PDB file of C-alpha atoms in Angstrom:
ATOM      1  CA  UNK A   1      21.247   6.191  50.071  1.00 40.00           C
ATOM      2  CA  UNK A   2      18.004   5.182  48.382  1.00 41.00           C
ATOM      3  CA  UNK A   3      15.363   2.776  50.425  1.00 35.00           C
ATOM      4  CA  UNK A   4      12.852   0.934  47.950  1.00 39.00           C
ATOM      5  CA  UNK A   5      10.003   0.187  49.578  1.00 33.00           C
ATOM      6  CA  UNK A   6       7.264  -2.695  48.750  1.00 30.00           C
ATOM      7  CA  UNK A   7       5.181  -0.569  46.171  1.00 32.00           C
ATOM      8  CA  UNK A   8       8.319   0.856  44.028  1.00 38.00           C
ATOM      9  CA  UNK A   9       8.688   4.186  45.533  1.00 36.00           C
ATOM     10  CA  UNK A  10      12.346   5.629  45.970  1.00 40.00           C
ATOM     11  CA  UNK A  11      13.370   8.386  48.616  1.00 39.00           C
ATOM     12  CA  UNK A  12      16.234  10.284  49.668  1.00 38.00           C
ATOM     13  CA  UNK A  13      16.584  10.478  52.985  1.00 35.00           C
ATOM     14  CA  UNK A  14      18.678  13.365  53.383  1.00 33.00           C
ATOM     15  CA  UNK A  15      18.790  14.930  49.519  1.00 34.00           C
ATOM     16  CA  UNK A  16      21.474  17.076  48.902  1.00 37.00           C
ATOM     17  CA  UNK A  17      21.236  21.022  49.348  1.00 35.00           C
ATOM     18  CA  UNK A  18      22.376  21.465  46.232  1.00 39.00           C
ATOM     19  CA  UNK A  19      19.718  20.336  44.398  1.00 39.00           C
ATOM     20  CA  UNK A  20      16.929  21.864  46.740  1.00 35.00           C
ATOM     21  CA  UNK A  21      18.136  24.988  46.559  1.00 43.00           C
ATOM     22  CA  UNK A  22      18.081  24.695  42.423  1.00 44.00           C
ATOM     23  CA  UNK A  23      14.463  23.780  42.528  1.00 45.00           C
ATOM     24  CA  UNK A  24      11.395  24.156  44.765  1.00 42.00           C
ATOM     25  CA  UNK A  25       9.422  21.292  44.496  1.00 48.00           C
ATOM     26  CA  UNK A  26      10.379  18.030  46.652  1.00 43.00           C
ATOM     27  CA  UNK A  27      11.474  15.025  44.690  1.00 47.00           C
ATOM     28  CA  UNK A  28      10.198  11.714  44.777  1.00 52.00           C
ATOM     29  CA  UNK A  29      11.189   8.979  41.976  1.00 58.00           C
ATOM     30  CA  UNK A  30       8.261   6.981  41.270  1.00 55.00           C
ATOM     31  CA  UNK A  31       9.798   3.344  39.555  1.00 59.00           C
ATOM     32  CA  UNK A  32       7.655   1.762  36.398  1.00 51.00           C
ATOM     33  CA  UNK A  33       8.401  -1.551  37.200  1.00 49.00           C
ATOM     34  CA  UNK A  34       6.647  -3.974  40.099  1.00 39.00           C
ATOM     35  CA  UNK A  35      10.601  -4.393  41.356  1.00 36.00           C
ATOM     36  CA  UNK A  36      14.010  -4.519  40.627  1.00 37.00           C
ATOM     37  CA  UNK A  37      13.896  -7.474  39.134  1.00 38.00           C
ATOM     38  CA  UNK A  38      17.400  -9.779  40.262  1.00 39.00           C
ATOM     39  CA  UNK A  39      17.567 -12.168  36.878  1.00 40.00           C
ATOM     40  CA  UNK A  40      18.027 -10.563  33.133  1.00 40.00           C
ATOM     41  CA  UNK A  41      15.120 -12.382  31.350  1.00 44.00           C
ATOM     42  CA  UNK A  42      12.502 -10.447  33.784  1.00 59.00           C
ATOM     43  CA  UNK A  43      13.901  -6.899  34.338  1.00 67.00           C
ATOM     44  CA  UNK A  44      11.460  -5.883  32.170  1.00 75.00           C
ATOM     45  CA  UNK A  45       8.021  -7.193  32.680  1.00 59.00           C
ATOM     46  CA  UNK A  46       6.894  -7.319  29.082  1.00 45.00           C
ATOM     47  CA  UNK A  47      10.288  -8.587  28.024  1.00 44.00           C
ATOM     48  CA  UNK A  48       9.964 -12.618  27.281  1.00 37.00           C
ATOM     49  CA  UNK A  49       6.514 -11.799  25.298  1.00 36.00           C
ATOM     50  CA  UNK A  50       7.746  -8.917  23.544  1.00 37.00           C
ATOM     51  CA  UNK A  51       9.509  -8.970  20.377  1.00 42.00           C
ATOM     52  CA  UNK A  52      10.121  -5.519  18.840  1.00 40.00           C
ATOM     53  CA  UNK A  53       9.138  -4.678  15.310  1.00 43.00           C
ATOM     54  CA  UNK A  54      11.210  -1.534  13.819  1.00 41.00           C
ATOM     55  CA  UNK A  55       8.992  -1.355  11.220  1.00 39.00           C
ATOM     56  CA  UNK A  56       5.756  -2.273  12.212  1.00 37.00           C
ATOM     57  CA  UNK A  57       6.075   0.233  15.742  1.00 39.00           C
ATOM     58  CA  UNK A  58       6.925   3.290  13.421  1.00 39.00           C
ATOM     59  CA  UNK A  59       3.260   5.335  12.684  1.00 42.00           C
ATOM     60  CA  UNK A  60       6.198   7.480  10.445  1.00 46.00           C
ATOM     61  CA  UNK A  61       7.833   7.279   7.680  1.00 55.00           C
ATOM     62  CA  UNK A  62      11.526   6.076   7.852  1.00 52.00           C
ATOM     63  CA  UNK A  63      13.196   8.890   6.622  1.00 59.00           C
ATOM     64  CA  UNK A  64      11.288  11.126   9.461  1.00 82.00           C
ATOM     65  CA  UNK A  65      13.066   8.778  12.402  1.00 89.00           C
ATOM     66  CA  UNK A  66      15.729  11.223  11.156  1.00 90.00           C
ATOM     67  CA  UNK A  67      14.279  13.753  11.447  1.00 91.00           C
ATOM     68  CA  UNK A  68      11.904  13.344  14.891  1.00 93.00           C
ATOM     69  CA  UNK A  69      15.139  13.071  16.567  1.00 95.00           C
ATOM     70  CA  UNK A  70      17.346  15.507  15.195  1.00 95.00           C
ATOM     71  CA  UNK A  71      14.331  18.279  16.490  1.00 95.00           C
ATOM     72  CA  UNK A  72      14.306  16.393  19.517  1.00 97.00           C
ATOM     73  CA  UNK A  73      17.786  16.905  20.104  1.00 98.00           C
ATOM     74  CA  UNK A  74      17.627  20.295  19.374  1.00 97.00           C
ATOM     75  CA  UNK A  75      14.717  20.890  21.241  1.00 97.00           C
ATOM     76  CA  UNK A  76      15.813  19.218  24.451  1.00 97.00           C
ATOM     77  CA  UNK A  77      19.669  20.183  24.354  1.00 98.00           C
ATOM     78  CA  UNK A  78      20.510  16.902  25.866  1.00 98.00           C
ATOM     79  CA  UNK A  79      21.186  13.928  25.217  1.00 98.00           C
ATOM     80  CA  UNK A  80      21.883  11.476  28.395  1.00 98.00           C
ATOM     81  CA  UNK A  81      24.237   8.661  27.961  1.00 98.00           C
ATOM     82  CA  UNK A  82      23.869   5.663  30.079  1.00 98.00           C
ATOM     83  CA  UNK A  83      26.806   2.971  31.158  1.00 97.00           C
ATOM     84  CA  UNK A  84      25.537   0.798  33.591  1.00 98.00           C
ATOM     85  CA  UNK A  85      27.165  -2.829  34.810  1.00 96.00           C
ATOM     86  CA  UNK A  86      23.784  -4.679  34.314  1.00 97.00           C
ATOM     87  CA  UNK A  87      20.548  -4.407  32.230  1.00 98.00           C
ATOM     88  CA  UNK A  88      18.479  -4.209  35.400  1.00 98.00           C
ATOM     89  CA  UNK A  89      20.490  -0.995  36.741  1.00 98.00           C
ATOM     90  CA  UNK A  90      20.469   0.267  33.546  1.00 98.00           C
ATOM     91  CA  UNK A  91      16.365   0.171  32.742  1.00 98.00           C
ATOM     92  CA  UNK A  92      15.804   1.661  36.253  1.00 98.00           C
ATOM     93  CA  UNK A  93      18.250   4.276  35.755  1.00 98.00           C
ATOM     94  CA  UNK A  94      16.570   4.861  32.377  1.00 98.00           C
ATOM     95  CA  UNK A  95      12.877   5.122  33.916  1.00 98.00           C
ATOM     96  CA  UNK A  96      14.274   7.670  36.700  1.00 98.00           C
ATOM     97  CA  UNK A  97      15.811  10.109  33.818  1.00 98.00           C
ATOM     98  CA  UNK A  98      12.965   9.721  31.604  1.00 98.00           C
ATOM     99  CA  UNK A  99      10.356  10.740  34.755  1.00 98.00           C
ATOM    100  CA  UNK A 100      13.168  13.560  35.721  1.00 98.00           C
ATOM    101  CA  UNK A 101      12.522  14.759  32.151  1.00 98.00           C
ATOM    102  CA  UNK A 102      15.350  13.592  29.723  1.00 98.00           C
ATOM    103  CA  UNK A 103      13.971  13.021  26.276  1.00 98.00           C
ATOM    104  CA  UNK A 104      17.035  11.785  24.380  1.00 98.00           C
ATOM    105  CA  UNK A 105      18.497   8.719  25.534  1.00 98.00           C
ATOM    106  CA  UNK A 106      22.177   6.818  24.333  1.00 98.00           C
ATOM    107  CA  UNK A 107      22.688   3.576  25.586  1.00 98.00           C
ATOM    108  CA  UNK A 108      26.420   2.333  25.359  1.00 98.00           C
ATOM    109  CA  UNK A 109      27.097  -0.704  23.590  1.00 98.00           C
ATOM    110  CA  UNK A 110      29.115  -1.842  26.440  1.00 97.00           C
ATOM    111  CA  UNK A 111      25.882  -2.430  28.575  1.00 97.00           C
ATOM    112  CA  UNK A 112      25.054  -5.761  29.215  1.00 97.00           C
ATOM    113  CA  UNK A 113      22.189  -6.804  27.432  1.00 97.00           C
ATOM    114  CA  UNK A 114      21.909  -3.753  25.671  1.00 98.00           C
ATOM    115  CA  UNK A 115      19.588  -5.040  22.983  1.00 98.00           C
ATOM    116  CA  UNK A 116      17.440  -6.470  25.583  1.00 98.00           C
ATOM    117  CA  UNK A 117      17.438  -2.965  27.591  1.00 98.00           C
ATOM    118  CA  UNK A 118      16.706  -1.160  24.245  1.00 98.00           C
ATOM    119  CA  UNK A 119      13.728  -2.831  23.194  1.00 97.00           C
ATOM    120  CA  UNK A 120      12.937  -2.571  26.927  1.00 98.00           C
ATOM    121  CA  UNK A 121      12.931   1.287  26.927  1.00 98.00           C
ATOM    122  CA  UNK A 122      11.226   1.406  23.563  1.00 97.00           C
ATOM    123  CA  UNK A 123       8.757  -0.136  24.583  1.00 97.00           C
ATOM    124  CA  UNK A 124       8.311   1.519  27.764  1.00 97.00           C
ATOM    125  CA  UNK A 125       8.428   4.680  26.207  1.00 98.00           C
ATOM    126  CA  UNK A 126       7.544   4.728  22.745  1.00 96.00           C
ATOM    127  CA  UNK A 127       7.698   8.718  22.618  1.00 95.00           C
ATOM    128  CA  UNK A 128      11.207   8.979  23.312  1.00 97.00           C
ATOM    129  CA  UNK A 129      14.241   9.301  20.995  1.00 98.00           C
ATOM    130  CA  UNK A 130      16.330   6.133  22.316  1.00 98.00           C
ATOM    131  CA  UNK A 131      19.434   5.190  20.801  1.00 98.00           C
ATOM    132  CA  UNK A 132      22.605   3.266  21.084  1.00 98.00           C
ATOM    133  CA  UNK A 133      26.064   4.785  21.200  1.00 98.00           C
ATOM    134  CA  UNK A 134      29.562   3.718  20.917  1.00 98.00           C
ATOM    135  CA  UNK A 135      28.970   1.609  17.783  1.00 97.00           C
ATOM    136  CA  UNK A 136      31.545   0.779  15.995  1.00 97.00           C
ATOM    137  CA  UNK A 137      30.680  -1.806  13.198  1.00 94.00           C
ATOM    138  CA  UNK A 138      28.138  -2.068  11.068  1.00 93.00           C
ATOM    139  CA  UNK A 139      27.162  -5.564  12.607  1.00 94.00           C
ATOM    140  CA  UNK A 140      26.310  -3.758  15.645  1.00 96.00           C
ATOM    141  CA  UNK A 141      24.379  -0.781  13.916  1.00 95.00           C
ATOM    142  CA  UNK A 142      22.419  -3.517  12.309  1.00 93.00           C
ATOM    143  CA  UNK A 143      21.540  -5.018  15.581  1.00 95.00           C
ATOM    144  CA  UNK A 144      20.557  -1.592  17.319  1.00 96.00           C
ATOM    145  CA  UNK A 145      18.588  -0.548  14.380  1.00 94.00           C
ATOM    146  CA  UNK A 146      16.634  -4.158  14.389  1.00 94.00           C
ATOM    147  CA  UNK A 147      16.317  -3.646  18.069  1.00 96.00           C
ATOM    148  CA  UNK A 148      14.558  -0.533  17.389  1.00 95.00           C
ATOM    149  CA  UNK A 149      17.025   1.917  17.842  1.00 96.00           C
ATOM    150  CA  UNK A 150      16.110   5.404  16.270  1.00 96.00           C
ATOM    151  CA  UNK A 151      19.838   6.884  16.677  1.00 96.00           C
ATOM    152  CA  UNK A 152      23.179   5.250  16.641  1.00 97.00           C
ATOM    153  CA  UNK A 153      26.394   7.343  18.210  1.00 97.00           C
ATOM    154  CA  UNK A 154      29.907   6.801  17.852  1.00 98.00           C
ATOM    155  CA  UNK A 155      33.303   8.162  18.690  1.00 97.00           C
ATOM    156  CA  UNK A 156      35.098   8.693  15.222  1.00 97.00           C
ATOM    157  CA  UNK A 157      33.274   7.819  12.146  1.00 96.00           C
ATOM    158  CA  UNK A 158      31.962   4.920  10.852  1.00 96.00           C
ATOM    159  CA  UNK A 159      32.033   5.030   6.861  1.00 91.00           C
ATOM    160  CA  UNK A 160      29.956   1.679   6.586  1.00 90.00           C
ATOM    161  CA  UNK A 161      27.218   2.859   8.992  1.00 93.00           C
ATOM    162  CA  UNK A 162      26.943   6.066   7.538  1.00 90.00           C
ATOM    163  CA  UNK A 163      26.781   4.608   3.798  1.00 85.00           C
ATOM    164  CA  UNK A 164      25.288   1.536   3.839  1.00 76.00           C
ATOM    165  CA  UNK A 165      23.615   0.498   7.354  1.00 72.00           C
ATOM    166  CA  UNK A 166      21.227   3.461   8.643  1.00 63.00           C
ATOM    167  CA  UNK A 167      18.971   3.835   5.125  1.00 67.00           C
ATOM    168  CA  UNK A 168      17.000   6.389   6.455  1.00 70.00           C
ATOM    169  CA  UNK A 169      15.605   4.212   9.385  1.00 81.00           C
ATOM    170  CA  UNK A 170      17.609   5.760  12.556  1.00 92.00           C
ATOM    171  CA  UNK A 171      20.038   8.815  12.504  1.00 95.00           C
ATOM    172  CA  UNK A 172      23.680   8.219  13.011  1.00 96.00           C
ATOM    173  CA  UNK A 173      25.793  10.970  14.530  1.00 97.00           C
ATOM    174  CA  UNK A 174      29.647  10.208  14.231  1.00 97.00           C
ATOM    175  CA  UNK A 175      32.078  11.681  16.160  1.00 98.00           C
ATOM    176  CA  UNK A 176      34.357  13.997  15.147  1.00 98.00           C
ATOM    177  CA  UNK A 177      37.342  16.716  16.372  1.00 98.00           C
ATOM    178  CA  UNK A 178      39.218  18.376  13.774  1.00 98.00           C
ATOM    179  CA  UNK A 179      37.556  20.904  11.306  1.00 98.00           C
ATOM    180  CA  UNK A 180      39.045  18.671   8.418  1.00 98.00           C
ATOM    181  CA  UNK A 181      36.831  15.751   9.962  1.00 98.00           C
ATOM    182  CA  UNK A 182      33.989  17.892  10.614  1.00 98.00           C
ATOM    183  CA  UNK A 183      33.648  18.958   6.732  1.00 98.00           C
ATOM    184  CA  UNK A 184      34.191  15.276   5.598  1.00 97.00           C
ATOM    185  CA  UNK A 185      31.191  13.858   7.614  1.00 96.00           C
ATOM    186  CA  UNK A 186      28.919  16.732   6.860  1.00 96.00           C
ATOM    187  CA  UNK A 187      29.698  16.189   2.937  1.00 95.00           C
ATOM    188  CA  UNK A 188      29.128  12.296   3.665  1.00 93.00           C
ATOM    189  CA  UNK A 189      25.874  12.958   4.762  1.00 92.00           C
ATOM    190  CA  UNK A 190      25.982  13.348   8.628  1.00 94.00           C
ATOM    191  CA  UNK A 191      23.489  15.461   9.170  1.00 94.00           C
ATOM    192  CA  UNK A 192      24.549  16.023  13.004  1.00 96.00           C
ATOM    193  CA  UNK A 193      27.931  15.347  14.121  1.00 98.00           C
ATOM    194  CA  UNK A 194      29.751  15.190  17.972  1.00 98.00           C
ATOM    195  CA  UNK A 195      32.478  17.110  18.555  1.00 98.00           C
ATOM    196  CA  UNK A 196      34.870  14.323  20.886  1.00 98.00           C
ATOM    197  CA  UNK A 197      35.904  14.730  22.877  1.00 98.00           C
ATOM    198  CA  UNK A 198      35.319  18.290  23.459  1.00 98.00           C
ATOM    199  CA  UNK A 199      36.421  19.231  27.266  1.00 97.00           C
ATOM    200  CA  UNK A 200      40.276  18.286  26.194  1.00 97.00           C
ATOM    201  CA  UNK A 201      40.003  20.439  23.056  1.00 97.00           C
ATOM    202  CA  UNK A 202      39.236  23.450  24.953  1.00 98.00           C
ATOM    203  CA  UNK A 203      35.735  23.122  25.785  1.00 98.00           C
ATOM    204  CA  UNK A 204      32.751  25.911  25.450  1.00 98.00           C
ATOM    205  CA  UNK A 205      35.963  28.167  23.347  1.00 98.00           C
ATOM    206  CA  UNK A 206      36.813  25.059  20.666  1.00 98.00           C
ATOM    207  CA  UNK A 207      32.733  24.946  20.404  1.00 98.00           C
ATOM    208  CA  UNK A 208      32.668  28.747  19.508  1.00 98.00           C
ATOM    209  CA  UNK A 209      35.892  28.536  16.850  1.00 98.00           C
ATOM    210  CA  UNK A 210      33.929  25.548  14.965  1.00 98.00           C
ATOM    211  CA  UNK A 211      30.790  27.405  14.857  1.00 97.00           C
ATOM    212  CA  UNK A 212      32.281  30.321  13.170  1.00 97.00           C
ATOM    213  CA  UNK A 213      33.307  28.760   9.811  1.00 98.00           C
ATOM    214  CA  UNK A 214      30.695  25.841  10.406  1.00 98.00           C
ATOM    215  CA  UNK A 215      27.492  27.604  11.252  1.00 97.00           C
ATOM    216  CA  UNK A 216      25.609  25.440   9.099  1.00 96.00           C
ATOM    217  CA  UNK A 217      26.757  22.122  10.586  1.00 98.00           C
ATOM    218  CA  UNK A 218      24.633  20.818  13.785  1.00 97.00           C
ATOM    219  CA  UNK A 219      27.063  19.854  16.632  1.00 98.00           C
ATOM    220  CA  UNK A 220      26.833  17.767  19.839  1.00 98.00           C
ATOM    221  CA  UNK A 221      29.320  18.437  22.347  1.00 98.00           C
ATOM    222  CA  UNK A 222      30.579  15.620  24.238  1.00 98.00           C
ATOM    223  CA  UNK A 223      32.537  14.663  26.820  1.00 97.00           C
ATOM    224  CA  UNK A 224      33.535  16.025  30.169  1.00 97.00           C
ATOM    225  CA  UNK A 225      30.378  18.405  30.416  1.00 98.00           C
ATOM    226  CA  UNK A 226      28.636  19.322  33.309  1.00 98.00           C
ATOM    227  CA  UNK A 227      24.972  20.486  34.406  1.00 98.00           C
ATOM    228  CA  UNK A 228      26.240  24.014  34.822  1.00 97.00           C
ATOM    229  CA  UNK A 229      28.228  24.450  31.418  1.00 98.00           C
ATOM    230  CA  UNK A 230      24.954  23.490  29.615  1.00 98.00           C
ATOM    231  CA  UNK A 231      23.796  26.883  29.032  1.00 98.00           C
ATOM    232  CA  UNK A 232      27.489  28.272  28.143  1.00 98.00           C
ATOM    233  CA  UNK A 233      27.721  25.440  25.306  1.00 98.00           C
ATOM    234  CA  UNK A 234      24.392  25.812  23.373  1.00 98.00           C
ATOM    235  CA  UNK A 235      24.688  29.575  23.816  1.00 97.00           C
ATOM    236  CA  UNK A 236      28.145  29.200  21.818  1.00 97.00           C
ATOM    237  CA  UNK A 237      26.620  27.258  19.271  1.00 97.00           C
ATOM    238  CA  UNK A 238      26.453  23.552  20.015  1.00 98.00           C
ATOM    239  CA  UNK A 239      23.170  22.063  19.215  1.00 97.00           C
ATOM    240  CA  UNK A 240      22.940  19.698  22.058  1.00 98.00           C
ATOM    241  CA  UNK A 241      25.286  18.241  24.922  1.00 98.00           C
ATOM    242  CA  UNK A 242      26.112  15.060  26.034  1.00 98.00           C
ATOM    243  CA  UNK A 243      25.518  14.421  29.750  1.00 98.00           C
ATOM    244  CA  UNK A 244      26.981  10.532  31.053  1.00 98.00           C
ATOM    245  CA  UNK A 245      28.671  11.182  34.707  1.00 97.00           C
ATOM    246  CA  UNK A 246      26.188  14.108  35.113  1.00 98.00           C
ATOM    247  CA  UNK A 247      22.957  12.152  35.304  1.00 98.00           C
ATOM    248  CA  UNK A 248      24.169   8.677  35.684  1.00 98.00           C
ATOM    249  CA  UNK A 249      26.351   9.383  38.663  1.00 98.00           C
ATOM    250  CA  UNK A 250      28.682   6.420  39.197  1.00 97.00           C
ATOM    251  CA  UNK A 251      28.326   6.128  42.943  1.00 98.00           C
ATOM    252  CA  UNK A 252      24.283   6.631  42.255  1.00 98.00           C
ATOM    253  CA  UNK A 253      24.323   3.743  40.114  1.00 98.00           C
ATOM    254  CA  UNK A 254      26.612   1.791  42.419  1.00 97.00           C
ATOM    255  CA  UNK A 255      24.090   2.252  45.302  1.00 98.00           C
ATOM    256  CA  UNK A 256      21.174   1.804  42.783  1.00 98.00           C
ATOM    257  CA  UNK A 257      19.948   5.272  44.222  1.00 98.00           C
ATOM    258  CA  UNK A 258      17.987   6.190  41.386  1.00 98.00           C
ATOM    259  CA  UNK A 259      16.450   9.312  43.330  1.00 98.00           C
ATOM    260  CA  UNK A 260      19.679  10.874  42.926  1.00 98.00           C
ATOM    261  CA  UNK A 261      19.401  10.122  38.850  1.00 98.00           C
ATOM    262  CA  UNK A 262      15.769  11.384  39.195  1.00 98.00           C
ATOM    263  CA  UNK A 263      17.499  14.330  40.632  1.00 98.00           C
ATOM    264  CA  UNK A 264      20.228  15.132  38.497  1.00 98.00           C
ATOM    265  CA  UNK A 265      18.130  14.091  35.522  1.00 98.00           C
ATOM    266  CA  UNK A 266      15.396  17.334  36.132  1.00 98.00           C
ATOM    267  CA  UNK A 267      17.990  19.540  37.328  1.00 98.00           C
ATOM    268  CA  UNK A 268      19.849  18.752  33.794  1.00 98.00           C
ATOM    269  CA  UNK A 269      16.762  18.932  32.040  1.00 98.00           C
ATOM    270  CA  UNK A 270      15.530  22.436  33.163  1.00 98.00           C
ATOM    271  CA  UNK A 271      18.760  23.794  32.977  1.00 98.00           C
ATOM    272  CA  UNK A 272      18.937  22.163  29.008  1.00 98.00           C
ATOM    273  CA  UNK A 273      15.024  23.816  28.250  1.00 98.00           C
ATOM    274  CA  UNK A 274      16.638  27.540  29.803  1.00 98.00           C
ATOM    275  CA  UNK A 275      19.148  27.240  27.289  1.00 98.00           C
ATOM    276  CA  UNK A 276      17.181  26.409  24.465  1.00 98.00           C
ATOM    277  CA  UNK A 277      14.880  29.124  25.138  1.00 97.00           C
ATOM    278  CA  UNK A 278      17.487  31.651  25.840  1.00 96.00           C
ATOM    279  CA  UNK A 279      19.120  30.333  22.088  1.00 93.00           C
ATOM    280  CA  UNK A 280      15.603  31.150  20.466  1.00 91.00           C
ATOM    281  CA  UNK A 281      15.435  34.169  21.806  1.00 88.00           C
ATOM    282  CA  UNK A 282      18.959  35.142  20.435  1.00 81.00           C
ATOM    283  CA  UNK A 283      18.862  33.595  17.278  1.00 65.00           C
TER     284      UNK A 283
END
C-alpha cells in the first residue's frame, strides 16, 4: 500500500516482482500537487483562479487539435482511460500516468467533477492530448470542448457530435463494431474510430479481419485489453489501444496507491513505444 509522506512523495513498500523484473530502474512517483487535497474546490491548486480559455490556450489552429492528437495517438499507441469515484483521486491518478509516461488521456464523463478535473489536467499539462470519453449528447460535447477538451470518445456514435458540435476544435472518435458501422462513420467524417467493444468480438483476430478490407480506416481497440496484448493489437493493425483497468487498477485507486498507477502507467507505456516502433519498422 502507498505511504504519502509530508513533501508528496509516494513509495511502494514491497513493489511487485512483476514489474521489477519488466524494467530496471526503481520507481518512485513524485506527486505535482502540495497534497491530496480532501475538498473539490482545492484539488487543484490553480483551480478557483483559473478559468480555461479553449481558444485563447490553443498557439494552433483549430483544425490542427485534430490533427496533434490523431499523431499523438498513433505515436503513443495508447490511450489511458480514467474512472475514478472523486475528482481528487482522479487528478492524482492522472499526474502518476502522465509522469509514468502516458500521453493520451480519456476522462469518463461519469467522473465527478469531470469538467473541473479536465481543465485541471489541461492546465497542468498543456502538452498532452486530454480528452473526455463516454459522451453521449451533444450538451456534454459542448461542455468538454468549452472545458478544453481536445478529444471527445464515445461508445456508439453520436450523429450530432460528429456533425454539428466538434467544428474542427477537438477530434471525436465514435465507437463502432460491425463493418457496416465502421464504413458509415468513416464516410461521416470520423477520421478515427473505436472498435467496442473489441475483447467480446474476438479480440487481436476481429482487429486483423477489419483491417483487411479497411486498411485505410484508423482504429482504436477498446475494451478488455491488457499491457501484454498491446504489441499483438497494433501489430494486427489497430492504431492505438485503450488501456482503463490496466493503468487505473481498481484496488490502486481504492487505496489511492498511485505508485502502482505510476507503475503500470510506464510499464504500459514502453510496452505501447516497442510496438510502435516494431509497426514502423514493418510497415
Amino acid at each position: 500500500m502507498a505511504v504519502s509522506s509530508s513533501n508528496g512523495l509516494w513509495s511502494m513498500a514491497s513493489p511487485n516482482s512483476f514489474f521489477l523484473s519488466s524494467i530496471k530502474d526503481p520507481f518512485i512517483f513524485i506527486s505535482t500537487s502540495n497534497s491530496c487535497s480532501k475538498s473539490r474546490s482545492s484539488f487543484c491548486s490553480k483551480q478557483n483562479s483559473y478559468k480555461y480559455s479553449h481558444q485563447n490556450a490553443l498557439s494552433y489552429s483549430p483544425n490542427s487539435v485534430a490533427d496533434k492528437v490523431l499523431k499523438d495517438i498513433r505515436n503513443s499507441g495508447i490511450i489511458a482511460c480514467l474512472r475514478a469515484h472523486s475528482a481528487e483521486v482522479a487528478v492524482e491518478a492522472a499526474r502518476a500516468a502522465f509522469q509514468g509516461g502516458i500521453s493520451v488521456l480519456e476522462v469518463v464523463m461519469s467522473n465527478p467533477g469531470v469538467l473541473e478535473v479536465l481543465q485541471c489536467l489541461i492546465h497542468e499539462y498543456p502538452s498532452k492530448s486530454i480528452g473526455v470519453g463516454t459522451v453521449l449528447d451533444g450538451k456534454d460535447a459542448k461542455d468538454a470542448i468549452k472545458s478544453g477538451a481536445k478529444f471527445l470518445m464515445s461508445p456508439a456514435m453520436v450523429k450530432d457530435i460528429l456533425d454539428d458540435v466538434t467544428r474542427g476544435q477537438a477530434l471525436y472518435i465514435p465507437g463502432v463494431m460491425t463493418p457496416t458501422e465502421i464504413l458509415f462513420a468513416f464516410n461521416a467524417g470520423a477520421k478515427l474510430v473505436k472498435v467496442y467493444p473489441v475483447s467480446a468480438l474476438g479480440g487481436v483476430q476481429y482487429i486483423s479481419a477489419l483491417r483487411k478490407p479497411f486498411p485505410h480506416i484508423p482504429m482504436v481497440a477498446s475494451q478488455g485489453i491488457t499491457i501484454d496484448s498491446i504489441g499483438d493489437y497494433i501489430s494486427q493493425g489497430a492504431s492505438s489501444v485503450v488501456l482503463s483497468d490496466a493503468i487505473f487498477d481498481k484496488k490502486a485507486l481504492d487505496q489511492q496507491n498511485f505508485d502502482t498507477i505510476y507503475q503500470l502507467a510506464r510499464l504500459a507505456a514502453l510496452q505501447g513505444d516497442e510496438a510502435v516502433e516494431s509497426r514502423r519498422r514493418v510497415w
